[in-house]
PDB file of C-alpha atoms in Angstrom:
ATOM      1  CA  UNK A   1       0.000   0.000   0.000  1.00  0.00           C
ATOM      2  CA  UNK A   2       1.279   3.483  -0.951  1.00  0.00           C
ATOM      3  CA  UNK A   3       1.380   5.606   1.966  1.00  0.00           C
ATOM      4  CA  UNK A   4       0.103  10.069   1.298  1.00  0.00           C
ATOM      5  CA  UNK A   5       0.919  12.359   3.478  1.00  0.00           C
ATOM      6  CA  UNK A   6      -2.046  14.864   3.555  1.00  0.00           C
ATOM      7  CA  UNK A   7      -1.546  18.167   5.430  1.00  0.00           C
ATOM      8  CA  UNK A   8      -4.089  20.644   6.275  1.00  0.00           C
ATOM      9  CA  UNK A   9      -3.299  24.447   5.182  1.00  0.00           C
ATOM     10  CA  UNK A  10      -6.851  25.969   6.081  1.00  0.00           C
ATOM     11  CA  UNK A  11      -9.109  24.830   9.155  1.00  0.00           C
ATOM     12  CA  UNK A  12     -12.211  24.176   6.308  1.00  0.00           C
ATOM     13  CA  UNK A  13     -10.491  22.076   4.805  1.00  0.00           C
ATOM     14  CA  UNK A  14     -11.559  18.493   4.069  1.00  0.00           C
ATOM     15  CA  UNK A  15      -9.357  16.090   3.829  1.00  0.00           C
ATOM     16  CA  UNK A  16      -9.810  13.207   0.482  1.00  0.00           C
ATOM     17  CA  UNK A  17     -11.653  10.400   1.082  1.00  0.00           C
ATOM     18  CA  UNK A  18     -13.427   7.715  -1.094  1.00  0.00           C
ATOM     19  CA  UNK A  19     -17.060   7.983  -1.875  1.00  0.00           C
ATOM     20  CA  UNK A  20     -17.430   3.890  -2.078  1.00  0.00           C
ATOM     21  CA  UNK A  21     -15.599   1.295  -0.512  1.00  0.00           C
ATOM     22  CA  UNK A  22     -15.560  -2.554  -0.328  1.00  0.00           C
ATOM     23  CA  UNK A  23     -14.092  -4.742  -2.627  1.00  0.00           C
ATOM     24  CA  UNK A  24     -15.355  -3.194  -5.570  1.00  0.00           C
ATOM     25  CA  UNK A  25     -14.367   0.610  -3.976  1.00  0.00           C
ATOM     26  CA  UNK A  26     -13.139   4.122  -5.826  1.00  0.00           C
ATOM     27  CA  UNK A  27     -10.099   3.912  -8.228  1.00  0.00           C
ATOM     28  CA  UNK A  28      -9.440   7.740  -6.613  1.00  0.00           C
ATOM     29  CA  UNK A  29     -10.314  10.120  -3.206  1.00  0.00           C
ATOM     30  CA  UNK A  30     -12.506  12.808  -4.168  1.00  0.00           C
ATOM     31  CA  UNK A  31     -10.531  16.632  -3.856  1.00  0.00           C
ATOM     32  CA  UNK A  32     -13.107  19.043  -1.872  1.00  0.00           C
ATOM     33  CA  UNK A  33     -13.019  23.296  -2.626  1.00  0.00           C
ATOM     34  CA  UNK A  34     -12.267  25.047   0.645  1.00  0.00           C
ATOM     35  CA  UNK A  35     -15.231  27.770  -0.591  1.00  0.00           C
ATOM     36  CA  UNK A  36     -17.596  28.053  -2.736  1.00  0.00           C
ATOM     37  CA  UNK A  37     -16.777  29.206  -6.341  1.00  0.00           C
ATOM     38  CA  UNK A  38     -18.828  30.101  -9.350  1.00  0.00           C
ATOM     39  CA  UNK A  39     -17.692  30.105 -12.988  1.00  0.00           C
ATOM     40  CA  UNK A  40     -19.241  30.916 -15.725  1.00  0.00           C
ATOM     41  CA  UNK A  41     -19.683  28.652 -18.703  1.00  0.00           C
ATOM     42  CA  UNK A  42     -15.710  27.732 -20.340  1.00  0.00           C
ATOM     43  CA  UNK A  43     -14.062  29.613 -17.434  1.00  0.00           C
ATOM     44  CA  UNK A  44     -11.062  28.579 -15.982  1.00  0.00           C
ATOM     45  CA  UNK A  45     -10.258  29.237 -11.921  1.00  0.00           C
ATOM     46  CA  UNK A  46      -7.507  27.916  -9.458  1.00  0.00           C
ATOM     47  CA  UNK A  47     -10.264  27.020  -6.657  1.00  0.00           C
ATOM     48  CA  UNK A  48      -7.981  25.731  -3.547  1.00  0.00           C
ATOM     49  CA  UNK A  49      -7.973  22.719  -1.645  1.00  0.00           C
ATOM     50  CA  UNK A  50      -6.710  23.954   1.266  1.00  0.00           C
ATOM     51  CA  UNK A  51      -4.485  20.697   1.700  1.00  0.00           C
ATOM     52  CA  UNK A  52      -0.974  19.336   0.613  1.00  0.00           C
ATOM     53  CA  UNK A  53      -0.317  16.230  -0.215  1.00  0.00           C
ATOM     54  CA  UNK A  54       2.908  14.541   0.316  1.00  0.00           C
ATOM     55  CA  UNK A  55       3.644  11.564  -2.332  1.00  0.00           C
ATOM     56  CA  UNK A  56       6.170   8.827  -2.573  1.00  0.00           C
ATOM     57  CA  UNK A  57       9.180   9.773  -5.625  1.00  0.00           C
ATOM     58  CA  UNK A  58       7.740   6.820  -7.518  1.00  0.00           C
ATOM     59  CA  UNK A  59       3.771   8.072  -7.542  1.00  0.00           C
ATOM     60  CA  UNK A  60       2.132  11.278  -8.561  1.00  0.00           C
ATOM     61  CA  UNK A  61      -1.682  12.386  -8.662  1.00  0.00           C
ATOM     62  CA  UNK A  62      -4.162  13.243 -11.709  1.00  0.00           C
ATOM     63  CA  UNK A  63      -6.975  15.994 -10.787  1.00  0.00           C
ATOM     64  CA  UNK A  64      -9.845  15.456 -13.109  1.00  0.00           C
ATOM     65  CA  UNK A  65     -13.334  16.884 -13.140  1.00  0.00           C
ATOM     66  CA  UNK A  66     -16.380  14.376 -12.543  1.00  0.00           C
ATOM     67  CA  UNK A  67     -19.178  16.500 -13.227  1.00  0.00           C
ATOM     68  CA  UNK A  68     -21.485  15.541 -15.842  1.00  0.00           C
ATOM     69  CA  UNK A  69     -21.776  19.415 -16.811  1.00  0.00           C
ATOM     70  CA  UNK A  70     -18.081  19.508 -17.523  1.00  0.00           C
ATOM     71  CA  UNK A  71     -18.555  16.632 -20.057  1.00  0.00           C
ATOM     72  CA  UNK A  72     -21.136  19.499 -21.565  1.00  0.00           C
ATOM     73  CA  UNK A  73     -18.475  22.106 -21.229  1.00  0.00           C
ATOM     74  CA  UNK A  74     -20.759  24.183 -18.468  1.00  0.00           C
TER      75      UNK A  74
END
């Protein structure tokens, strides 16, 4: 098991966790904002996390959007 250091940089913040688990559990933790942002439709916006993470030399991490709008482009 690959061991990540997570570090909290802002008391909201929320630290990743898995939505499912079990044998058949997440692939990935879901990434929580530390506020509430709104963006208009195609706009771009560092939103922050709040946290550091702390990987191993030999693993790295992939954000990604899961949003069904963002597969729309909203």
């Amino acid at each position: 098991m690959v061991s990540i250091k997570v570090k909290k940089l802002d008391m909201a913040a929320q630290v990743p966790r898995y939505a499912h688990v079990g044998e058949f559990g997440d692939l990935a933790a879901d990434l929580y904002a530390c506020a509430g942002v709104t963006l208009a439709a195609g706009a771009t916006l560092p939103v922050t996390t709040g946290i550091a993470l702390e990987f191993p030399a030999t693993h790295g991490a992939l954000v990604e959007d899961r949003s069904g709008l963002a597969v729309r482009g909203v």
